[in-house]
Structures are given as structure tokens and as C-alpha cells.
Short mmCIF file of C-alpha atoms and ligand atoms in Angstrom, two decimals:
data_model
loop_
_atom_site.label_atom_id
_atom_site.label_comp_id
_atom_site.label_asym_id
_atom_site.label_seq_id
_atom_site.Cartn_x
_atom_site.Cartn_y
_atom_site.Cartn_z
CA MET A 152 49.56 124.24 175.93
CA ARG A 153 46.82 125.14 173.49
CA SER A 154 47.34 124.29 169.78
CA VAL A 155 46.67 126.03 166.53
CA ALA A 156 46.65 124.73 163.00
CA PHE A 157 46.83 126.81 159.77
CA HIS A 158 45.79 126.35 156.21
CA THR A 159 46.75 129.10 153.67
CA LEU A 160 45.49 129.48 150.19
CA GLY A 161 46.80 131.89 147.59
CA CYS A 162 49.64 134.22 147.15
CA LYS A 163 52.89 134.99 148.96
CA VAL A 164 51.28 137.89 150.78
CA ASN A 165 48.71 135.46 152.33
CA GLN A 166 51.56 133.15 153.28
CA TYR A 167 53.39 136.16 154.88
CA ASP A 168 50.10 137.14 156.65
CA THR A 169 49.73 133.58 158.04
CA GLU A 170 53.36 133.75 159.42
CA ALA A 171 52.41 137.02 161.05
CA ILE A 172 49.19 135.58 162.50
CA TRP A 173 51.28 132.60 163.84
CA GLN A 174 53.46 134.96 165.66
CA LEU A 175 50.36 136.27 167.60
CA PHE A 176 49.61 132.69 168.71
CA HIS A 177 53.18 131.90 169.51
CA HIS A 178 53.39 134.98 171.85
CA ALA A 179 50.04 133.88 173.43
CA GLY A 180 51.77 130.55 174.33
CA TYR A 181 50.24 128.27 171.60
CA GLU A 182 52.10 125.52 169.77
CA GLN A 183 51.57 125.10 165.99
CA VAL A 184 50.33 121.63 164.79
CA ASP A 185 49.55 120.18 161.39
CA PHE A 186 46.17 121.10 159.88
CA GLU A 187 45.40 117.31 159.77
CA ASP A 188 45.99 117.00 163.60
CA PRO A 189 43.60 117.79 166.36
CA ALA A 190 43.92 121.52 167.47
CA ASP A 191 42.17 124.04 169.80
CA VAL A 192 42.11 126.61 166.93
CA TYR A 193 41.97 126.25 163.14
CA VAL A 194 42.79 129.25 161.04
CA ILE A 195 42.00 129.17 157.32
CA ASN A 196 43.63 132.01 155.46
CA THR A 197 41.54 132.20 152.33
CA CYS A 198 41.89 133.40 148.65
CA THR A 199 39.32 134.89 146.27
CA VAL A 200 41.32 135.71 143.26
CA THR A 201 39.11 133.32 141.13
CA ASN A 202 35.76 131.57 141.83
CA GLU A 203 37.97 128.47 142.24
CA GLY A 204 39.63 130.13 145.13
CA ASP A 205 36.34 130.54 146.86
CA ARG A 206 35.41 126.97 146.19
CA LYS A 207 38.69 125.71 147.71
CA SER A 208 38.38 128.02 150.64
CA ARG A 209 34.96 126.64 151.46
CA GLN A 210 36.25 123.16 151.09
CA MET A 211 39.07 123.80 153.68
CA ILE A 212 36.70 125.54 156.10
CA ARG A 213 34.32 122.64 156.08
CA ARG A 214 37.17 120.21 156.56
CA ALA A 215 38.23 122.11 159.77
CA THR A 216 34.65 122.43 161.10
CA ARG A 217 34.36 118.62 160.90
CA LYS A 218 37.56 117.96 162.99
CA ASN A 219 36.87 118.88 166.51
CA PRO A 220 33.46 120.42 167.67
CA GLU A 221 35.27 121.97 170.64
CA SER A 222 37.82 123.80 168.52
CA VAL A 223 37.49 127.50 167.39
CA VAL A 224 37.33 127.84 163.61
CA VAL A 225 38.64 131.17 162.33
CA VAL A 226 38.42 132.25 158.69
CA THR A 227 40.46 135.25 157.50
CA GLY A 228 41.91 136.64 154.19
CA CYS A 229 40.46 137.61 150.92
CA TYR A 230 37.39 135.38 150.69
CA ALA A 231 36.54 136.21 154.29
CA GLN A 232 36.76 139.90 153.42
CA MET A 233 34.52 139.59 150.42
CA ALA A 234 31.86 137.11 151.77
CA PRO A 235 31.76 137.05 155.53
CA GLY A 236 28.08 136.32 155.57
CA GLU A 237 28.40 133.36 153.23
CA ILE A 238 31.22 132.03 155.46
CA LEU A 239 29.14 132.49 158.62
CA GLY A 240 26.51 130.39 157.00
CA ILE A 241 28.78 127.42 157.14
CA PRO A 242 27.92 125.47 160.32
CA GLY A 243 30.85 125.43 162.74
CA VAL A 244 32.45 128.58 161.69
CA ASP A 245 33.15 130.74 164.89
CA LEU A 246 35.00 133.84 163.84
CA VAL A 247 35.52 135.68 160.48
CA VAL A 248 38.27 138.31 160.26
CA GLY A 249 38.90 140.23 157.04
CA ASN A 250 42.22 141.67 155.71
CA GLN A 251 42.44 144.05 158.51
CA PHE A 252 42.46 143.92 162.39
CA ARG A 253 44.24 140.48 162.44
CA ALA A 254 46.20 141.99 165.28
CA GLN A 255 42.94 141.47 167.50
CA MET A 256 42.59 137.96 166.61
CA MET A 257 43.58 136.55 169.94
CA GLU A 258 41.01 138.77 171.85
CA LEU A 259 38.24 137.86 169.27
CA ILE A 260 38.92 134.11 169.94
CA GLU A 261 38.49 134.64 173.61
CA LYS A 262 35.28 136.59 172.90
CA VAL A 263 33.70 133.80 170.83
CA ARG A 264 35.05 131.19 173.39
CA GLU A 265 33.12 132.89 176.16
CA GLU A 266 29.92 134.06 174.30
CA LYS A 267 29.83 130.87 172.15
CA VAL A 268 28.14 132.96 169.26
CA PRO A 269 29.84 133.36 165.81
CA TYR A 270 31.35 136.82 165.21
CA ASN A 271 31.81 138.81 162.11
CA ALA A 272 34.83 141.06 162.46
CA VAL A 273 35.00 142.24 158.92
CA SER A 274 35.11 146.01 158.24
CA ASN A 275 35.00 148.00 155.00
CA ILE A 276 38.55 147.51 153.74
CA LEU A 277 38.32 150.26 151.13
CA THR A 278 38.25 152.97 153.89
CA GLN A 279 41.40 151.58 155.56
CA LYS A 280 44.25 154.06 155.43
CA GLU A 281 46.83 152.37 157.79
CA PHE A 282 49.09 149.52 156.90
CA GLU A 283 48.66 146.76 159.46
CA ASP A 284 52.21 146.27 160.72
CA LEU A 285 52.20 142.65 161.97
CA ASP A 286 55.63 141.40 162.96
CA VAL A 287 57.43 138.43 161.52
CA PRO A 288 60.94 138.06 163.05
CA MET A 289 61.71 134.82 161.20
CA PHE A 290 60.20 132.08 158.86
CA LEU A 291 59.71 128.55 159.90
CA GLU A 292 60.70 126.95 156.54
CA ARG A 293 62.40 129.58 154.46
CA THR A 294 65.91 130.34 153.43
CA ARG A 295 64.87 133.47 151.44
CA ALA A 296 62.75 135.91 153.56
CA SER A 297 59.70 137.70 152.33
CA LEU A 298 59.36 141.26 153.61
CA LYS A 299 55.81 142.55 153.34
CA ILE A 300 56.13 146.31 152.59
CA GLU A 301 52.68 147.10 151.25
CA ASP A 302 49.05 146.09 151.06
CA GLY A 303 46.25 146.88 148.75
CA CYS A 304 46.03 148.25 145.19
CA ASN A 305 44.67 151.36 143.39
CA HIS A 306 44.58 149.97 139.85
CA PHE A 307 41.26 148.22 139.52
CA CYS A 308 42.17 146.06 136.36
CA THR A 309 38.75 144.96 134.96
CA PHE A 310 39.53 141.32 135.57
CA CYS A 311 40.66 141.58 139.12
CA ILE A 312 38.94 141.45 142.48
CA ILE A 313 41.91 142.14 144.54
CA PRO A 314 41.39 145.87 145.27
CA TYR A 315 37.90 145.05 146.61
CA ALA A 316 39.37 142.41 148.90
CA ARG A 317 42.54 144.10 149.87
CA GLY A 318 41.64 147.74 149.76
CA LEU A 319 43.67 150.75 148.48
CA VAL A 320 47.46 150.98 148.74
CA ARG A 321 48.80 151.17 152.32
CA SER A 322 52.51 151.36 152.58
CA ARG A 323 54.44 150.18 155.67
CA LYS A 324 56.54 152.88 157.42
CA PRO A 325 60.06 152.91 156.15
CA GLU A 326 61.53 152.66 159.58
CA SER A 327 59.51 149.51 160.28
CA VAL A 328 60.65 147.87 157.00
CA LEU A 329 64.37 148.66 157.61
CA PHE A 330 64.11 147.43 161.23
CA GLN A 331 62.80 144.05 160.05
CA ALA A 332 65.26 143.87 157.20
CA ARG A 333 68.10 144.34 159.40
CA ARG A 334 66.79 141.73 161.86
CA LEU A 335 66.35 139.18 159.07
CA ALA A 336 69.83 139.88 157.88
CA ASN A 337 71.22 139.38 161.40
CA ALA A 338 69.28 136.24 161.58
CA GLY A 339 71.31 134.90 158.66
CA TYR A 340 68.85 135.45 155.73
CA HIS A 341 71.01 136.18 152.67
CA GLU A 342 67.99 137.42 150.63
CA ILE A 343 64.82 139.41 151.36
CA VAL A 344 62.06 139.43 148.89
CA LEU A 345 60.01 142.75 149.00
CA THR A 346 56.47 141.56 148.88
CA GLY A 347 53.04 143.18 148.61
CA ILE A 348 49.70 143.05 146.81
CA HIS A 349 51.16 145.85 144.57
CA THR A 350 54.86 146.15 145.47
CA GLY A 351 55.32 148.82 142.94
CA GLY A 352 52.76 150.95 144.55
CA TYR A 353 55.00 151.33 147.66
CA GLY A 354 55.10 154.94 148.80
CA GLU A 355 52.06 156.24 146.82
CA ASP A 356 50.48 157.14 150.15
CA LEU A 357 53.55 158.38 151.81
CA GLU A 358 54.85 161.89 151.78
CA GLY A 359 57.95 162.05 149.60
CA TYR A 360 59.30 158.46 150.18
CA THR A 361 59.21 156.11 147.28
CA LEU A 362 60.22 152.44 146.51
CA ALA A 363 63.43 153.95 145.05
CA ASP A 364 64.28 155.48 148.42
CA LEU A 365 63.48 152.25 150.14
CA VAL A 366 65.91 150.35 147.85
CA ARG A 367 68.57 152.94 148.54
CA ASP A 368 68.14 152.63 152.34
CA LEU A 369 67.96 148.67 152.20
CA ASP A 370 71.20 148.77 150.12
CA LYS A 371 72.99 150.27 153.19
CA ILE A 372 72.23 147.15 155.37
CA GLU A 373 75.72 145.65 155.58
CA ASN A 374 75.15 141.87 156.09
CA LEU A 375 72.35 141.63 153.57
CA THR A 376 73.39 139.90 150.42
CA ARG A 377 70.38 140.15 148.11
CA ILE A 378 67.19 142.30 147.70
CA ARG A 379 64.53 140.99 145.30
CA ILE A 380 61.54 142.93 144.14
CA SER A 381 58.77 140.22 143.85
CA SER A 382 56.84 142.05 141.24
CA ILE A 383 56.46 145.56 139.73
CA GLU A 384 54.17 147.16 137.12
CA ALA A 385 55.82 148.66 134.00
CA SER A 386 54.03 151.85 134.83
CA GLU A 387 55.77 151.98 138.20
CA ILE A 388 59.31 151.62 136.94
CA THR A 389 60.38 155.25 137.22
CA GLU A 390 63.79 156.75 136.17
CA ASP A 391 64.50 157.34 139.86
CA LEU A 392 64.02 153.71 140.66
CA LEU A 393 66.11 152.61 137.74
CA GLN A 394 68.91 154.75 139.18
CA ALA A 395 68.54 153.28 142.55
CA ILE A 396 68.66 149.85 141.10
CA GLU A 397 71.71 150.64 138.82
CA ALA A 398 73.57 152.03 141.95
CA SER A 399 72.73 149.02 144.08
CA SER A 400 75.19 146.24 144.84
CA LYS A 401 72.39 144.00 146.33
CA ILE A 402 69.41 144.14 143.93
CA CYS A 403 68.83 140.92 142.19
CA ARG A 404 68.98 140.82 138.36
CA HIS A 405 65.42 139.79 138.21
CA LEU A 406 62.24 141.72 137.73
CA HIS A 407 58.73 140.28 137.42
CA ILE A 408 56.94 142.76 135.37
CA PRO A 409 53.31 141.61 134.49
CA LEU A 410 52.38 142.21 130.80
CA GLN A 411 48.97 140.50 130.86
CA ALA A 412 48.39 141.00 127.23
CA GLY A 413 50.64 141.81 124.07
CA HIS A 414 48.06 144.14 122.29
CA SER A 415 47.24 147.57 123.39
CA GLU A 416 43.50 147.30 122.67
CA VAL A 417 43.39 144.38 125.12
CA LEU A 418 45.37 146.25 127.68
CA ARG A 419 42.97 149.16 127.34
CA ARG A 420 39.94 146.82 128.01
CA MET A 421 41.90 145.38 131.06
CA ASN A 422 42.37 148.94 132.33
CA ARG A 423 46.13 148.38 132.42
CA HIS A 424 48.14 151.54 132.63
CA TYR A 425 50.56 151.20 129.67
CA THR A 426 50.55 150.35 125.99
CA ILE A 427 52.79 147.57 124.52
CA GLU A 428 55.08 150.27 123.13
CA GLU A 429 55.53 151.84 126.66
CA TYR A 430 56.05 148.39 128.10
CA ALA A 431 58.79 147.58 125.52
CA MET A 432 60.45 150.89 126.20
CA LYS A 433 60.56 150.08 129.98
CA LEU A 434 62.08 146.77 129.38
CA LYS A 435 64.72 148.28 127.13
CA ARG A 436 65.72 150.72 130.00
CA VAL A 437 65.73 147.92 132.58
CA ARG A 438 68.14 145.92 130.41
CA GLU A 439 70.40 149.01 130.20
CA VAL A 440 70.71 149.43 133.88
CA LEU A 441 70.77 145.73 134.69
CA PRO A 442 72.69 143.93 132.03
CA GLY A 443 71.78 140.14 131.82
CA VAL A 444 68.64 140.84 133.90
CA ALA A 445 65.91 138.03 134.01
CA ILE A 446 62.60 139.60 133.14
CA THR A 447 59.62 137.33 133.93
CA SER A 448 56.05 138.15 133.53
CA ASP A 449 52.33 137.15 133.71
CA VAL A 450 50.10 136.85 130.68
CA ILE A 451 46.34 136.26 130.75
CA VAL A 452 45.12 134.36 127.65
CA GLY A 453 41.70 134.60 126.25
CA PHE A 454 40.53 137.81 127.84
CA PRO A 455 37.11 138.93 126.49
CA GLY A 456 37.43 140.42 123.06
CA GLU A 457 40.86 138.86 122.43
CA THR A 458 40.68 138.06 118.68
CA ASP A 459 43.01 135.55 116.83
CA ASP A 460 44.79 138.68 115.43
CA TYR A 461 45.38 140.20 118.94
CA PHE A 462 46.60 136.92 120.07
CA GLU A 463 49.11 136.52 117.12
CA THR A 464 50.38 140.05 118.09
CA THR A 465 50.75 138.82 121.61
CA ILE A 466 52.89 135.86 120.58
CA ASP A 467 55.08 138.17 118.30
CA PHE A 468 55.50 140.70 121.05
CA ILE A 469 56.52 138.15 123.69
CA GLU A 470 59.04 136.40 121.28
CA ARG A 471 60.68 139.80 120.72
CA GLN A 472 60.80 140.74 124.49
CA ALA A 473 62.92 137.51 125.30
CA PHE A 474 61.37 136.93 128.68
CA ALA A 475 63.30 134.58 131.02
CA ASP A 476 59.90 132.93 132.06
CA LEU A 477 56.21 133.54 131.89
CA HIS A 478 53.26 132.65 134.05
CA VAL A 479 50.40 131.84 131.62
CA PHE A 480 46.85 132.09 132.94
CA PRO A 481 43.61 131.39 130.95
CA TYR A 482 41.23 134.19 131.58
CA SER A 483 38.65 133.06 134.28
CA THR A 484 35.53 134.99 134.79
CA ARG A 485 35.61 136.33 138.37
CA VAL A 486 32.07 137.39 139.58
CA GLY A 487 32.07 140.93 140.88
CA THR A 488 34.71 142.27 138.27
CA PRO A 489 33.71 144.45 135.30
CA ALA A 490 35.21 142.09 132.77
CA ALA A 491 32.83 139.34 133.89
CA LYS A 492 30.03 141.33 132.39
CA PHE A 493 31.82 141.81 128.94
CA THR A 494 29.80 140.08 126.26
CA ASP A 495 32.63 138.88 123.96
CA GLN A 496 33.85 136.07 126.17
CA VAL A 497 36.41 133.69 124.35
CA PRO A 498 35.35 129.98 124.22
CA GLU A 499 37.13 127.68 126.67
CA SER A 500 38.45 125.51 123.82
CA VAL A 501 40.06 128.52 122.14
CA LYS A 502 41.65 129.59 125.56
CA HIS A 503 42.96 126.02 126.02
CA GLN A 504 44.62 126.06 122.63
CA ARG A 505 46.15 129.53 123.06
CA VAL A 506 47.46 128.55 126.59
CA GLY A 507 49.19 125.52 124.99
CA ARG A 508 50.96 127.62 122.45
CA LEU A 509 52.01 130.31 124.96
CA VAL A 510 53.44 127.77 127.57
CA ALA A 511 55.42 126.06 124.75
CA LEU A 512 56.90 129.47 123.80
CA ALA A 513 57.52 130.14 127.51
CA ASP A 514 59.61 127.03 127.91
CA GLN A 515 61.58 127.95 124.71
CA LEU A 516 62.32 131.38 125.93
CA ALA A 517 63.34 130.03 129.45
CA VAL A 518 65.82 127.68 127.81
CA GLN A 519 67.09 130.41 125.66
CA TYR A 520 67.71 132.67 128.70
CA ALA A 521 69.42 129.95 130.69
CA THR A 522 71.58 128.97 127.79
CA THR A 523 73.12 132.47 127.93
CA TRP A 524 74.48 131.55 131.32
CA LEU A 525 76.19 128.24 130.47
CA GLY A 526 79.72 128.17 131.87
CA GLU A 527 79.13 131.18 134.13
CA THR A 528 79.58 130.84 137.87
CA LEU A 529 76.73 132.37 139.96
CA ASP A 530 75.86 132.57 143.63
CA VAL A 531 73.03 130.21 144.70
CA ILE A 532 71.16 130.28 147.98
CA VAL A 533 70.50 126.69 148.88
CA GLU A 534 66.79 126.23 149.55
CA GLU A 535 66.04 122.49 149.40
CA THR A 536 67.32 119.11 148.36
CA MET A 537 66.03 116.83 145.61
CA THR A 538 66.89 113.17 144.79
CA GLN A 539 67.10 111.96 141.28
CA ASP A 540 68.35 108.68 140.12
CA GLY A 541 69.56 107.94 143.71
CA GLN A 542 71.63 111.09 143.78
CA THR A 543 70.89 113.92 146.11
CA TYR A 544 71.10 117.42 144.80
CA LEU A 545 71.14 120.70 146.49
CA VAL A 546 68.71 123.21 144.85
CA GLY A 547 68.38 126.97 144.99
CA HIS A 548 68.00 130.07 143.03
CA THR A 549 70.62 132.57 141.57
CA ASP A 550 69.96 136.28 141.74
CA ASN A 551 68.75 136.22 138.24
CA TYR A 552 66.28 133.61 139.24
CA LEU A 553 67.71 130.50 137.60
CA LYS A 554 66.86 127.46 139.70
CA VAL A 555 69.96 125.28 139.83
CA ALA A 556 70.63 121.71 141.12
CA PHE A 557 74.11 120.74 142.04
CA ILE A 558 75.89 117.98 144.08
CA GLY A 559 76.84 119.13 147.53
CA ASP A 560 76.50 118.47 151.19
CA THR A 561 73.08 118.85 152.86
CA GLU A 562 74.84 120.82 155.56
CA GLN A 563 74.91 123.65 153.07
CA LEU A 564 71.18 124.21 153.20
CA GLY A 565 70.48 127.86 153.68
CA SER A 566 74.03 128.79 152.74
CA LEU A 567 75.48 130.70 149.61
CA CYS A 568 77.41 128.73 147.19
CA ALA A 569 79.22 129.54 143.97
CA VAL A 570 77.99 127.29 141.23
CA THR A 571 79.00 126.94 137.50
CA ILE A 572 75.99 126.40 135.18
CA THR A 573 76.65 123.15 133.15
CA LYS A 574 73.22 122.46 131.74
CA ALA A 575 70.49 124.86 130.79
CA ASP A 576 66.87 123.96 131.33
CA ALA A 577 63.44 125.67 131.36
CA LYS A 578 62.84 124.47 134.97
CA VAL A 579 65.83 123.32 136.80
CA CYS A 580 69.41 123.97 135.42
CA LEU A 581 72.35 121.77 136.54
CA GLY A 582 75.41 123.10 138.08
CA GLU A 583 78.86 122.29 139.60
CA LEU A 584 79.75 123.50 143.15
CA GLN A 585 82.91 125.74 143.03
CA ALA A 586 82.82 127.07 146.62
CA SER A 587 80.67 127.56 149.74
CA LEU A 588 80.67 131.23 150.35
CA SER A 589 78.72 131.23 153.64
CA VAL A 590 77.10 128.96 156.34
CA LEU A 591 73.65 129.45 157.94
CA PRO A 592 73.87 130.34 161.64
S1 SF4 B 707 47.47 145.76 139.57
FE1 SF4 B 707 45.63 144.89 138.61
S2 SF4 B 707 45.89 142.70 138.64
FE2 SF4 B 707 47.34 143.50 140.07
S3 SF4 B 707 46.29 143.51 142.08
FE3 SF4 B 707 45.96 145.42 141.22
S4 SF4 B 707 43.96 145.35 140.08
FE4 SF4 B 707 44.80 143.18 140.42
#
């Protein structure tokens, strides 16, 4: 039996794509081995979101090429899409496949095996109109299932390379999404996480079918417990979607709504499609339709032109929005994006200091949000175990994205448990098991 090993860099969408690519090998009779072990094929699914992403991708590619000269080394993903020539310049690389046509990977591997000539299968992703529907019937190590519904982005934020690497919005056909969602629910997954490069863009390229329609249709799937929207832009939270969310019994009380900056002038320079006033209005509406909702966000610190005043405004704005958690990123210049050419770059030392202040604020806000749930009993999907001071805890997430640890039986991995929150924390809250609500098949 032939063997394949994978290494994936980057985001949840890349991880989903790797699961989908593994299915192709699985159907072709391959077994999966660890990346450190000898394999007939090595697949590196790369990331290019930062220059560091490119560097780490090259590092893993070189590591694969040094392993087994007889093996086939395949490079795919965003760095492959952006720089196939550069990658083919690395000795030992046999095949480069971009973010489209992964479905042909098995034939392409046979082609390079026979012809023994490296092959570049990358095409212009910006001309792609069709979502590449690769099947993932189940996940190897997951208790919450990602469900990829969309690829690409039409926004072109000035700091971001992703639209050039992933192309424009391509939505998956609703019937295909619903088919996979039913199958995942039947396989025992209590939660599906709607995932995509720009999840909120779902339906932009479909005739008369929107994310709100998809939420309504998913809500009809009986044995599905939870639907989580992985991320959505403020500008895409329509009244129709809010009504679908309000009417749903399965939507998680958690929305990740990237802010990126808390000053409208910085947002304008980022080419973000909202002002801070509009953003605040959307959060107010979200809280009206989903009381107790956890709103998490992303913030880029030190974007070119971000003055001390702009940053202080960002701090004030974030304090007032009472986020449940924040991902804080120092702006990093990404070659190939408009912002990389902006002249008023912020010094690294200033970025570093600002990141420190915002991370401290993020922890404070996370504790404040968790504290509002003290004494409440919430359903937790058990995802993993952790041992602390010799005690084994079960760990998982509530629908409002609190990470909770509690004492229980490891048999309950993958199951749904009712847990009372006994200690609030920015990272992992503590809880007490009240009941086991289901078991994993
Ligand atoms: S919305 Fe902006 S940040 Fe997000 S993927 Fe699109 S271009 Fe990048």
C-alpha cells in the first residue's frame, strides 16, 4: 500500500482542504503516515498570508525534499498559488498545484511519476468561477466539524494578499452543503462550523440564495445540535440574516466579526467597508437578536498611518464594545499588497507596545464576559482532555465559545454535557458536570 504524509500551514480553510485532499488519496488506496515518517508522497499545503508564511512553507518543502529521493513532493495552497516558479526552483519539488484543480491531484502525481519532470499545474485563480467541491465525509481528529461553504474574497483590503491567492467569491451549491451537513449530523457531529475564506460572502455569486437562506435550511436538519458561523464581516450582517439567526434554535450565540481598527480613517485606508459607527450599530443589532452573544474579533495594530490618537480611539472603542475575546495582530508588511507601499509605516517598537496594551485589554474583556456566565449551566461539546496537578479534565466549548474544563469520564469525549460554570477565566473556565446529554457513536 502506498503512503502519503501531509503538512498543513495556515487557516481552518487550509486544514479543511487538506482533509479533502486526503480523501482523494484514501479513495486511491493510500494510507496516511506522519510527516516525519517515510512516505511515497509528501503534500505540503502552504500559506502566504504573511512573508513569514512563505518562509515557513519553504522550510517544510525543503524538509520533505530531503526525506526520500524516491518520493513525490507536492506543494499546494496559497503560497503555491502565488509563487509556483519560486517553489519549482526548490530542488526535489515534483508538482505544484494551486488553490484550484486539487481534484486532479492523483492523475497529476501519476503524470510526474511517469515523465519524471516537475510540473506546474497552477492557473489564474482570479478567473475561476466555480467552487471546487471536494468531499469530506468525516474528520480524523475533530468533534466539531468544519463545513466549507465558500472560497475566495471580493474585498481587497489593502493589507491582505488573500484575494490574489484564493480568487473571487465562489459559493458552494446549497444542495451540496446541505447534503454534507446531514451526513455529518448522522455521523454524530453535534456542531458544524460554517467555514470559508469569506464566509459572509456566501451567496454573492448565487442567484437569489443567501447565507440567511442557508442558515434557515441548515436549521431544519433534525439531529444537528449547533451551527457556528466561523467569521462574518460587519458589512455582511443583513437584517435578513439577523432574522434567520433570531428564528434559529441551532445557531451558536457566538459571532466573530473582524474590526481590524477602531478609527474610521484607518478603516478607510484599509479599504474596509464600514465605519466604526456602522460597526457599533451592527453589534447593537446582533445583541438584540442574540442576547448574551459572545462577539469576538480581529484587530490589526500599527497599520501604516495609525497615530497615537487613532490608537487611543481604538482602545476606547474596543472597551465600549465589550468583546468576549480579541485576536490581536501587529501589522506586518505583506509584499504584493497596496499597504506595503504606504510611506507612513509604524515603527516595530511602537507596534510591540500597542500590541501589549491591546492583549491586556483583550484578557480583561474575556474575563468580564466569562464572569457574566458564572453559575449558569451550559452545554459543552467535549473535544479533548487536559491534565493539571495530576487531575484529568475534559475540555470543550459552549455555544457562546467559552472554553470550559471539568472533571468527567474520558468516555465522554465527543459527547454533549451540561456543565455549570464555577470559575471564569480569559482562556479556560472551570465547570462542574451536571449531566451527559449524548454519547458519540
Ligand atoms: S475580507 Fe479583507 S482581510 Fe478578509 S480575506 Fe478578504 S481581503 Fe483579506
